[in-house]
Tab-separated table of N, CA and C in Angstrom:
chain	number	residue	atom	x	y	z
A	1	UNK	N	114.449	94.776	94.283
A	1	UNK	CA	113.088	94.516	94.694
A	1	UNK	C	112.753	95.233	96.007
A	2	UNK	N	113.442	94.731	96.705
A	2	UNK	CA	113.149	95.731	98.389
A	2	UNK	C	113.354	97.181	98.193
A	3	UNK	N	114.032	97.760	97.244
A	3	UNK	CA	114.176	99.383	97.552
A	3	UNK	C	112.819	99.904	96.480
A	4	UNK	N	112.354	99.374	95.756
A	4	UNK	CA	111.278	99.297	95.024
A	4	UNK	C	110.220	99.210	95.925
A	5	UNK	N	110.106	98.385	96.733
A	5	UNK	CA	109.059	98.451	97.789
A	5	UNK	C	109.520	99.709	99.035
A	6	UNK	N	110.297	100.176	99.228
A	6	UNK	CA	110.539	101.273	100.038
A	6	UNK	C	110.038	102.514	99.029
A	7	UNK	N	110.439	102.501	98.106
A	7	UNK	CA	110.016	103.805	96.940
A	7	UNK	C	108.763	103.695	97.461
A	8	UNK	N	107.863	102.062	97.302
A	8	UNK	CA	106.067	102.385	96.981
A	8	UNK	C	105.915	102.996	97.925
A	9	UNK	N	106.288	102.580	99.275
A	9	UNK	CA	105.716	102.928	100.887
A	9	UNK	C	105.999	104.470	101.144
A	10	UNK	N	106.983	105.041	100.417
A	10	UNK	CA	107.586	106.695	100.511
A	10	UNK	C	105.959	106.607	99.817
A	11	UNK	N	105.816	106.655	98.420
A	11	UNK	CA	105.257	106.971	97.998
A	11	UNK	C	103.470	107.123	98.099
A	12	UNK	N	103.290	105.956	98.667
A	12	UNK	CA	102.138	105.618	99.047
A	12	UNK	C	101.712	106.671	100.496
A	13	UNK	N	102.517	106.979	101.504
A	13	UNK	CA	102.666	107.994	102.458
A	13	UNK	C	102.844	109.227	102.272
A	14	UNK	N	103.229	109.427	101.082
A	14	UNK	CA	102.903	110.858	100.090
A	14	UNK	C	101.681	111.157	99.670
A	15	UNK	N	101.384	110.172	99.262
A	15	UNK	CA	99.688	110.306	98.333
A	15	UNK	C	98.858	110.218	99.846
A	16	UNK	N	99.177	109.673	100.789
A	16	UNK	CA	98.001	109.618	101.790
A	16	UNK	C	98.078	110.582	102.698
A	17	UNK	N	99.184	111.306	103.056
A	17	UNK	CA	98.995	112.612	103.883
A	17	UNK	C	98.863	113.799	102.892
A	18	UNK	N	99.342	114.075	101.658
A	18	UNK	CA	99.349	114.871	100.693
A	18	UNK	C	97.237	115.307	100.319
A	19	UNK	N	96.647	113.711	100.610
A	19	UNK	CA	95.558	113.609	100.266
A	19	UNK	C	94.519	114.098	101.171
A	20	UNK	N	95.156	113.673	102.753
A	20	UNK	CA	94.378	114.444	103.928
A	20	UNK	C	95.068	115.790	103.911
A	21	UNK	N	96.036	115.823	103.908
A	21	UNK	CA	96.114	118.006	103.662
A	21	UNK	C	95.039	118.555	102.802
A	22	UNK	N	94.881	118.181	101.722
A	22	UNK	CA	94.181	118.428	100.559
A	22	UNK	C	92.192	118.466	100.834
A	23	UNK	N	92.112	117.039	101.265
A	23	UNK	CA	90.650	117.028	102.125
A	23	UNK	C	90.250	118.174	103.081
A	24	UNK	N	91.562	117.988	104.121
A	24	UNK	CA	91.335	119.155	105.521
A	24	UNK	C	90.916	120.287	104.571
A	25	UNK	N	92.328	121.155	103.453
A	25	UNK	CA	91.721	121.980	103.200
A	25	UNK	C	90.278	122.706	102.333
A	26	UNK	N	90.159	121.837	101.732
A	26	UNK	CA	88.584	121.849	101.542
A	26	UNK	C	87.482	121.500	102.172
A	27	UNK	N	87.652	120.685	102.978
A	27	UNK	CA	86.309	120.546	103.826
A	27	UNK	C	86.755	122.056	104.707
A	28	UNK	N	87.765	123.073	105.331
A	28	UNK	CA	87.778	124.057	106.083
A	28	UNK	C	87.152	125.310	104.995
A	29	UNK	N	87.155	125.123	103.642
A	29	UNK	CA	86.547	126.111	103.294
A	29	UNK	C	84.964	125.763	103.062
A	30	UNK	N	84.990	125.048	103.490
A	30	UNK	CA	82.569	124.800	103.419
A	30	UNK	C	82.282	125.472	104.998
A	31	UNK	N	81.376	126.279	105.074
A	31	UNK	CA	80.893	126.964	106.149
A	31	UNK	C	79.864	125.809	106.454
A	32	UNK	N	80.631	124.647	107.344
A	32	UNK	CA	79.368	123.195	107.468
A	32	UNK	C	80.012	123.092	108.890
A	33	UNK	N	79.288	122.637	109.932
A	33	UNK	CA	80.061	122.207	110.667
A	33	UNK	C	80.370	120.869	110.860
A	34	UNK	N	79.346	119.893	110.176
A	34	UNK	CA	80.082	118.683	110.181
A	34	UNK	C	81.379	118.770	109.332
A	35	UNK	N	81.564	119.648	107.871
A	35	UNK	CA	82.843	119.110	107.499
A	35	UNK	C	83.645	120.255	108.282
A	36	UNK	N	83.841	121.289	109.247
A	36	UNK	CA	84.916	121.802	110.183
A	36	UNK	C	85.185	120.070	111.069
A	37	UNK	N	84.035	119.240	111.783
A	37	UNK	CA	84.666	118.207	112.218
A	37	UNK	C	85.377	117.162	112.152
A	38	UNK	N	85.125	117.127	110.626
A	38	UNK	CA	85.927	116.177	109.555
A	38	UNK	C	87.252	116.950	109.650
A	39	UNK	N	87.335	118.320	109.312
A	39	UNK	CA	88.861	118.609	108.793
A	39	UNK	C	89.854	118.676	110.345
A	40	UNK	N	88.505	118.654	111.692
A	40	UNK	CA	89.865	118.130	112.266
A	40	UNK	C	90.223	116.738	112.466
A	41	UNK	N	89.218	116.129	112.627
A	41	UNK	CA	89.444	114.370	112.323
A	41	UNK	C	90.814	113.922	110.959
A	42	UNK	N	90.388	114.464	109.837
A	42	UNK	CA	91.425	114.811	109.006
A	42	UNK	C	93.154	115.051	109.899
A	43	UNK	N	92.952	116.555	110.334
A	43	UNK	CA	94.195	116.747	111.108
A	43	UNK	C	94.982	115.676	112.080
A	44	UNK	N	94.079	114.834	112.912
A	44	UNK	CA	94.254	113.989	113.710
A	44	UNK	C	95.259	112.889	113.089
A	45	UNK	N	94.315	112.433	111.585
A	45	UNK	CA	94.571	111.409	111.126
A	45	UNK	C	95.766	111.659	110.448
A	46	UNK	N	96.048	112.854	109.838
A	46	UNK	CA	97.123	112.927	109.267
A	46	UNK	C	98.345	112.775	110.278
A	47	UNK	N	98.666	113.070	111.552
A	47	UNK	CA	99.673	113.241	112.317
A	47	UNK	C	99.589	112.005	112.813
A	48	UNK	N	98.257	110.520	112.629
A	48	UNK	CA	98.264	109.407	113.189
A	48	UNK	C	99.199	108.497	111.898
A	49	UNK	N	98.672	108.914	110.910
A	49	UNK	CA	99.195	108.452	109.419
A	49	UNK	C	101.056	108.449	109.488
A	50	UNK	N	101.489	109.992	109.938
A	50	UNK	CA	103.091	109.993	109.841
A	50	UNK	C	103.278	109.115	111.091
A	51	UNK	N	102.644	109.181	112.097
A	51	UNK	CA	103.553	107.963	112.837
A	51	UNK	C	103.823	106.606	112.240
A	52	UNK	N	102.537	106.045	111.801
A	52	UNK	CA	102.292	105.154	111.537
A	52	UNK	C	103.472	104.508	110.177
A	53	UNK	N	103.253	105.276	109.167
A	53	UNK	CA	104.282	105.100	108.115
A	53	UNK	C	105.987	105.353	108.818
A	54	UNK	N	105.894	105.893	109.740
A	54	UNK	CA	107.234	106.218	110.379
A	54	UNK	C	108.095	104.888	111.256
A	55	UNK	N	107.252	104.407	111.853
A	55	UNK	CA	107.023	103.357	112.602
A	55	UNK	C	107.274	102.045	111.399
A	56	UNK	N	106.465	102.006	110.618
A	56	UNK	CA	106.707	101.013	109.712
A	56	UNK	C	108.126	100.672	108.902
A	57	UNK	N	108.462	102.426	108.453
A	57	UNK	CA	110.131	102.479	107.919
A	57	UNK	C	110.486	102.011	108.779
A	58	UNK	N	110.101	102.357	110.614
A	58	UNK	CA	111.466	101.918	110.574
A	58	UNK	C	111.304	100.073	111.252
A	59	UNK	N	110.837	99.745	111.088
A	59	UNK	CA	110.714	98.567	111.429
A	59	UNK	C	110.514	97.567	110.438
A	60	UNK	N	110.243	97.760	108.896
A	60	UNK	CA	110.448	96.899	107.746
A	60	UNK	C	111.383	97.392	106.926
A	61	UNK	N	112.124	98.655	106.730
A	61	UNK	CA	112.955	99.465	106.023
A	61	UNK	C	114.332	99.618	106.947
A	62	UNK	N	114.252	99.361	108.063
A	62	UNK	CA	115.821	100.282	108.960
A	62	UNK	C	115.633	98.676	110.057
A	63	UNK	N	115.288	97.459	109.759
A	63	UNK	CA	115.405	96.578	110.552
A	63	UNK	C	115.098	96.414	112.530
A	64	UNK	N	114.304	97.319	112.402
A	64	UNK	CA	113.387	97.457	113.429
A	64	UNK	C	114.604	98.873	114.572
A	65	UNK	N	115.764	99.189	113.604
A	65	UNK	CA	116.048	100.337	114.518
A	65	UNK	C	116.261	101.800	113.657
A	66	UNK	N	116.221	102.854	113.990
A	66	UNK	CA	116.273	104.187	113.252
A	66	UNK	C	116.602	105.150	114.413
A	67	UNK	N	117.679	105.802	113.752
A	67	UNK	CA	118.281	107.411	114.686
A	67	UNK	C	116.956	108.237	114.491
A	68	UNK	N	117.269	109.212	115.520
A	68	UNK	CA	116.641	110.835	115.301
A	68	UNK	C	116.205	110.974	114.502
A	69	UNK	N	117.666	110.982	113.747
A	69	UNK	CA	117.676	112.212	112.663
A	69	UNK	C	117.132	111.070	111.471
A	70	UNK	N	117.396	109.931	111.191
A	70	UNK	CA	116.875	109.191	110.165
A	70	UNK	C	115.185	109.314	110.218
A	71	UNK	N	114.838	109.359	111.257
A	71	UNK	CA	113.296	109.332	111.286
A	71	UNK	C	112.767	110.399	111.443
A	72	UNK	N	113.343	111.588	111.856
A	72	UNK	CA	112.772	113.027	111.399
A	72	UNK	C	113.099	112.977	109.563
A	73	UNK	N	114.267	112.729	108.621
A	73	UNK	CA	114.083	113.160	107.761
A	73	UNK	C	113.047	112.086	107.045
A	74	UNK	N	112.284	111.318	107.380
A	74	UNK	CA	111.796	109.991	106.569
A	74	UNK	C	110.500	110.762	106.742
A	75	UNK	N	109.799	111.650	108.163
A	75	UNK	CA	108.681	111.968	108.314
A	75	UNK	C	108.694	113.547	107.788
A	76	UNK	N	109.420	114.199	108.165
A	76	UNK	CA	109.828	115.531	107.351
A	76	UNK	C	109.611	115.322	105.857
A	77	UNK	N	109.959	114.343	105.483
A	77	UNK	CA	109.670	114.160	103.574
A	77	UNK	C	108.340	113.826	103.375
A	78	UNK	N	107.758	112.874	104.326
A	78	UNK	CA	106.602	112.986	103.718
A	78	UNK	C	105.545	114.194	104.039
A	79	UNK	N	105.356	114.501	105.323
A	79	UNK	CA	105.199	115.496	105.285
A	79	UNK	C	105.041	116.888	104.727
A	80	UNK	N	106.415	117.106	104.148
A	80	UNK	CA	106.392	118.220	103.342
A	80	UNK	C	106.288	117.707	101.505
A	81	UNK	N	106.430	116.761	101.110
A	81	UNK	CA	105.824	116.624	99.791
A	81	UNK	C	104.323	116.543	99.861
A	82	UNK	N	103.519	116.370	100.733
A	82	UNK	CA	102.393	116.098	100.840
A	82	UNK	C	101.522	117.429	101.446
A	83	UNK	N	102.338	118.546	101.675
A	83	UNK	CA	102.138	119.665	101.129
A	83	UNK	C	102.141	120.167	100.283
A	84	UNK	N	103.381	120.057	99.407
A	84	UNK	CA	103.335	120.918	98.208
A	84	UNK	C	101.709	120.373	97.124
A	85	UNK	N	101.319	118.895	97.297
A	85	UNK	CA	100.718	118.274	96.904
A	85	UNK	C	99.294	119.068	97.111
A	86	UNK	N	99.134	119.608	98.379
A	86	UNK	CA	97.999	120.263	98.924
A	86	UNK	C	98.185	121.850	98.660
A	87	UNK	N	99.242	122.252	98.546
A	87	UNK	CA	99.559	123.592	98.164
A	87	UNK	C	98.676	123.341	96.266
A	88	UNK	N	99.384	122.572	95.551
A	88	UNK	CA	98.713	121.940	94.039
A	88	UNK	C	97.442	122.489	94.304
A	89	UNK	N	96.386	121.744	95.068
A	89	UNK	CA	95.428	121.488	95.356
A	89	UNK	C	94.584	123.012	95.591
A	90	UNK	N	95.018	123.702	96.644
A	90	UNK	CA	94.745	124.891	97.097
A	90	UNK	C	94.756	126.041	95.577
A	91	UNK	N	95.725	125.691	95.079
A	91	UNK	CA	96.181	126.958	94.214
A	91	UNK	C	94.623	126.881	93.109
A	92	UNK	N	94.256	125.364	92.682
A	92	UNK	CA	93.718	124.976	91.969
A	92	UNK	C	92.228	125.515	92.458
A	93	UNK	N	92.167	125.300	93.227
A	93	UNK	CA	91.209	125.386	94.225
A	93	UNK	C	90.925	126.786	94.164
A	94	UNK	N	92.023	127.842	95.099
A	94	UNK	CA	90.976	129.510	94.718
A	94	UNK	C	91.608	130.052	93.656
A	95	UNK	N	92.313	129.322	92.793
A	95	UNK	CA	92.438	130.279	91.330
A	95	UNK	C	91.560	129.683	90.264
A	96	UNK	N	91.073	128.772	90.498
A	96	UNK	CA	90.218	128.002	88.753
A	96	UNK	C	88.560	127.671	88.967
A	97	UNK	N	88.544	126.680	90.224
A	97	UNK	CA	87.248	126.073	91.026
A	97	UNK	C	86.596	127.505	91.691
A	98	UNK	N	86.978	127.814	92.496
A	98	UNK	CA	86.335	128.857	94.041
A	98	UNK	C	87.427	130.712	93.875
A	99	UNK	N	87.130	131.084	92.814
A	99	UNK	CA	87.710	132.164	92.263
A	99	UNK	C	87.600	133.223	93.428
A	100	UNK	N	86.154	132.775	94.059
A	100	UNK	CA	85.964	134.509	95.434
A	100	UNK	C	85.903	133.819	96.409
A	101	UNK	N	86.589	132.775	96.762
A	101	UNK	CA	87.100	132.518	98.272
A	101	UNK	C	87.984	133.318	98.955
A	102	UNK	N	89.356	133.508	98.283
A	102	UNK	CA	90.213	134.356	98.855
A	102	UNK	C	89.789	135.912	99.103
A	103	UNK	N	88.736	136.278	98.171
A	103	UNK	CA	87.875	137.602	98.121
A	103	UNK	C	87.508	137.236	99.471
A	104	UNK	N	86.376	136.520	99.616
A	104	UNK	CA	85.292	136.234	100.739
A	104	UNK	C	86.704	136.379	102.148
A	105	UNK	N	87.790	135.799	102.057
A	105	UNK	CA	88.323	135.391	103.017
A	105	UNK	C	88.839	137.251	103.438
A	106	UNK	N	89.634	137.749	102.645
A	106	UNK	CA	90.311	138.729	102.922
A	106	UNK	C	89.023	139.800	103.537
A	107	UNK	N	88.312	139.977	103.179
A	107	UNK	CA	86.708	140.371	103.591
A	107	UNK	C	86.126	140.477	104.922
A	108	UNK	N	86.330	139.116	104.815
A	108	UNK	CA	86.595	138.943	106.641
A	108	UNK	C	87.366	139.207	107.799
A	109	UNK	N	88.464	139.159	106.795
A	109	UNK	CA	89.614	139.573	107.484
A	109	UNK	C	89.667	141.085	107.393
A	110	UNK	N	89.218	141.607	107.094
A	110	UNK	CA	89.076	143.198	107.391
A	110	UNK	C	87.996	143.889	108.224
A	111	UNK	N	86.842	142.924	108.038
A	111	UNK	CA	86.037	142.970	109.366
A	111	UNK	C	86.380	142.589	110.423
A	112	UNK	N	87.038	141.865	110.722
A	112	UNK	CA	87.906	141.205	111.592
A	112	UNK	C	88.353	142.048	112.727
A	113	UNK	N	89.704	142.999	111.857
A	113	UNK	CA	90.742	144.208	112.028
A	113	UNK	C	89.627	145.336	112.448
A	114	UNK	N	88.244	145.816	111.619
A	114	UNK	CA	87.517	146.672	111.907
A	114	UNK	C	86.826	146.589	113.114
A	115	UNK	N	86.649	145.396	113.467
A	115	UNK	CA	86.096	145.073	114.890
A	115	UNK	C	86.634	145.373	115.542
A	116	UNK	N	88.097	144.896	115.607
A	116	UNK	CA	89.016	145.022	116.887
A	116	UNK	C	89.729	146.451	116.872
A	117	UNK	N	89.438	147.092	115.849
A	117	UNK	CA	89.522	148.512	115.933
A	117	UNK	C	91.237	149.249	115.628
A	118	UNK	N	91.383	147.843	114.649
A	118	UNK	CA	92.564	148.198	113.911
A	118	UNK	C	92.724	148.588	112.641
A	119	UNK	N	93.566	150.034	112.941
A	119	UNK	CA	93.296	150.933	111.410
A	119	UNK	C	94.378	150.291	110.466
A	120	UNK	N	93.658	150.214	108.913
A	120	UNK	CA	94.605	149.444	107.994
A	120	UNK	C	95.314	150.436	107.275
A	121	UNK	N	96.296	151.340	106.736
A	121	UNK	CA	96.758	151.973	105.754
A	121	UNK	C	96.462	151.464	104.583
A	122	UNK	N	96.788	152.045	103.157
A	122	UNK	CA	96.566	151.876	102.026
A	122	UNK	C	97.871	150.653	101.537
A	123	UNK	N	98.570	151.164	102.116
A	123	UNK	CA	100.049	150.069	102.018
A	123	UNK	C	99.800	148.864	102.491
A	124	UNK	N	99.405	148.633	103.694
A	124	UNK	CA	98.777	147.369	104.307
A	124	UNK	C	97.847	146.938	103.515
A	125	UNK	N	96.931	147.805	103.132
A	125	UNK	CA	95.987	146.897	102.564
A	125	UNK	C	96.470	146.333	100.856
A	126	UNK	N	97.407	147.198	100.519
A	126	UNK	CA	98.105	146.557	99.251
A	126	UNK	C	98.167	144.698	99.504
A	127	UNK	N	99.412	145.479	100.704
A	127	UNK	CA	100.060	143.599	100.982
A	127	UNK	C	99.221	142.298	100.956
A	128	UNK	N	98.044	142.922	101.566
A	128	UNK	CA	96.996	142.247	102.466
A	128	UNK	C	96.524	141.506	100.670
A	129	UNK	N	95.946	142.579	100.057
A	129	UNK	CA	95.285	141.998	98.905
A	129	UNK	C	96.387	141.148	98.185
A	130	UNK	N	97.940	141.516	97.920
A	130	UNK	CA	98.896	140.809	97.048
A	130	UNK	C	99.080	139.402	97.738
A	131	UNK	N	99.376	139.480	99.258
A	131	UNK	CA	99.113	137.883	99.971
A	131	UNK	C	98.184	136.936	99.408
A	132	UNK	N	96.539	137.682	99.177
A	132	UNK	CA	95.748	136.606	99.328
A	132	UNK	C	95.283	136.405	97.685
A	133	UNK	N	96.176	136.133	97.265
A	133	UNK	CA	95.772	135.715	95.410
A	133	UNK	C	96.603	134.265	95.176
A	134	UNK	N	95.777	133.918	94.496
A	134	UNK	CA	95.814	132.347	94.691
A	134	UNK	C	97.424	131.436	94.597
A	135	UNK	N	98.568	131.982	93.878
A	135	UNK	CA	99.556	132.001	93.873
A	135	UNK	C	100.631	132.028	95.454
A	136	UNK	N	100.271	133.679	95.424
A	136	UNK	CA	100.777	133.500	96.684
A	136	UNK	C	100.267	132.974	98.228
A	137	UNK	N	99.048	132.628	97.897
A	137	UNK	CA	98.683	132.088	98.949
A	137	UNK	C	99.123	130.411	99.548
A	138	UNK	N	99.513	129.709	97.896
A	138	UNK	CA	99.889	128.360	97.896
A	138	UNK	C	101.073	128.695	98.407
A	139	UNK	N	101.934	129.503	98.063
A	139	UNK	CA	103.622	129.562	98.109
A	139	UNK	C	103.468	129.304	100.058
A	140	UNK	N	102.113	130.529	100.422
A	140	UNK	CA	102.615	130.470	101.574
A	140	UNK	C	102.161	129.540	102.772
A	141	UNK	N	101.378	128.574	101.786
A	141	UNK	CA	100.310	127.276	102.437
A	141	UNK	C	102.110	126.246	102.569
A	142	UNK	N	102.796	126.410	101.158
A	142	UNK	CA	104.191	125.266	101.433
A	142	UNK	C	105.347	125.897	102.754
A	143	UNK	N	104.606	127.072	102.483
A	143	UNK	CA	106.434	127.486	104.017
A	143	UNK	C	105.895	127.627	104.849
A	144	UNK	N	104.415	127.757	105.497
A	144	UNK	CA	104.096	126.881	106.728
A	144	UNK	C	103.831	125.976	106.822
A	145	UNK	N	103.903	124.894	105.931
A	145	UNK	CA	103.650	123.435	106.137
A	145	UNK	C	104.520	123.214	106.659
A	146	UNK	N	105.689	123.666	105.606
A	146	UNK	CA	107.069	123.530	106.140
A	146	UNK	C	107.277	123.362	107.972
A	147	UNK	N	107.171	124.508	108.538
A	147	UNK	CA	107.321	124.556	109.677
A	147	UNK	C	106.205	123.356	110.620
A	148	UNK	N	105.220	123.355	110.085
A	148	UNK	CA	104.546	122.368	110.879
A	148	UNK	C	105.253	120.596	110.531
A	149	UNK	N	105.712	120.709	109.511
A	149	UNK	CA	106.271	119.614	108.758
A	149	UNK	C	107.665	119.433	109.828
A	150	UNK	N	107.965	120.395	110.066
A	150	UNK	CA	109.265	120.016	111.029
A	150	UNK	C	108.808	120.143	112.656
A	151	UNK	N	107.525	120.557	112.798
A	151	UNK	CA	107.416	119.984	114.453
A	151	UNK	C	106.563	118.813	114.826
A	152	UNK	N	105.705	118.567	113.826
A	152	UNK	CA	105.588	117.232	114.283
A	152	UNK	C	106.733	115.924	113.855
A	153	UNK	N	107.439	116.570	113.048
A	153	UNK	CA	108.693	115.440	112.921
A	153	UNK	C	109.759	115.039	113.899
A	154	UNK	N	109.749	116.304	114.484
A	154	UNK	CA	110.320	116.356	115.588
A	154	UNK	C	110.076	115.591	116.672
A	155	UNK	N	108.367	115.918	117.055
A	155	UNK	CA	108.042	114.783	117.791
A	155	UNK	C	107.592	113.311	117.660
A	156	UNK	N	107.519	112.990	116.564
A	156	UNK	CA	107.270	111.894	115.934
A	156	UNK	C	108.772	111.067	115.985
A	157	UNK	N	110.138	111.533	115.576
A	157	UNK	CA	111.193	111.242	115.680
A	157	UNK	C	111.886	110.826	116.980
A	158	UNK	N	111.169	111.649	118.055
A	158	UNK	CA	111.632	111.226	119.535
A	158	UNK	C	110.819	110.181	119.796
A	159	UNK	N	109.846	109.716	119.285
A	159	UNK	CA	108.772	108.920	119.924
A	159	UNK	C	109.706	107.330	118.897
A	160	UNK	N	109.640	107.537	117.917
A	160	UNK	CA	109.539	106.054	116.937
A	160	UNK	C	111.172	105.673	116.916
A	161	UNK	N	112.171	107.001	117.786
A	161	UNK	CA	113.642	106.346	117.496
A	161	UNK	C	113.646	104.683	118.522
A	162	UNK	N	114.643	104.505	118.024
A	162	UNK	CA	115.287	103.033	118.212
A	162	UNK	C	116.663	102.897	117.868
A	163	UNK	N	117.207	103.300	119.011
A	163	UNK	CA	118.499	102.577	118.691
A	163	UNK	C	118.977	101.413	118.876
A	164	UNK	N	120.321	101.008	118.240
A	164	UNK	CA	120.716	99.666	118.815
A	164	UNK	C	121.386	99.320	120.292
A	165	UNK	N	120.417	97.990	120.296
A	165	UNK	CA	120.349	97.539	121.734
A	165	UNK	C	122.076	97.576	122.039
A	166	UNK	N	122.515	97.957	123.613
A	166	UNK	CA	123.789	98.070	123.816
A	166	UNK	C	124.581	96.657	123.886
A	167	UNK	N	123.697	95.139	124.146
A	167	UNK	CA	123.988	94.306	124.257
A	167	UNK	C	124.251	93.333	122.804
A	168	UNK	N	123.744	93.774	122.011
A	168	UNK	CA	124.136	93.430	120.375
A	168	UNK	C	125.386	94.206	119.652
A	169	UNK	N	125.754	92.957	118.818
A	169	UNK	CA	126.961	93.163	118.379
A	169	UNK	C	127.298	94.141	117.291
């Protein structure tokens, strides 16, 4: 029964940061500025969310104490499943729904480079176009989550550890 209720709470902390990745990234592709303020409110909430579920493991799941490393990998997991979840989301998003977003985006991004008066080769601009197709763009939405997935775990892990008191047995 209790590890059944630890599954829901993994799980339930999957679906709810997986769900604000997913929000952020769609409200960042509407040219609105109320939803740019949402997707950082979003951002906020998501990094308020892993404490919060972090904090809870470890205080109804790890008996109110948790190492480092137990509470980086508890927030690291959700974290990064709740990317791939938003990576789902994204792929779905400029390959099926919003087909000339990544168009529109790379677009910009060459006006961008043209502004600042950086010349592109034909090779570059290969890469440039093979990056931004909806595939590889998810692959590369999960291996920087990744990395963001491991620095706020990091600090989330120094903040919510608890070790045992030196005066208990």
């Amino acid at each position: 029964m209790i590890e059944k209720l630890k599954q829901s709470r993994l799980v339930n902390g999957i679906l709810l940061i997986g769900g604000l990745l997913s929000i952020k990234f769609l409200f960042s592709t509407i040219q609105n500025p109320i939803l740019s303020i949402l997707s950082i409110i979003a951002s906020i909430a998501i990094i308020y969310f892993l404490y919060r579920a972090t904090a809870l493991h470890r205080d109804h799941d790890c008996d109110g104490k948790i190492s480092f490393g137990s509470a980086f990998y508890f927030s690291f997991r959700l974290y990064a499943v709740g990317s791939i979840i938003s990576s789902l989301v994204t792929f779905i998003y400029t390959g099926f729904i919003n087909t000339e977003y990544l168009e529109l985006f790379t677009s910009q991004l060459f006006k961008a480079y043209e502004s600042m008066g950086i010349k592109i080769d034909d090779r570059t601009y290969e890469y440039i176009q093979l990056f931004f197709k909806p595939s590889s763009f998810a692959f590369f939405s999960i291996f920087s989550s990744l990395f963001v997935s491991a620095f706020w775990s990091l600090i989330i892990a120094a903040i919510v550890k608890k070790d045992k008191n030196v005066f208990e047995a």
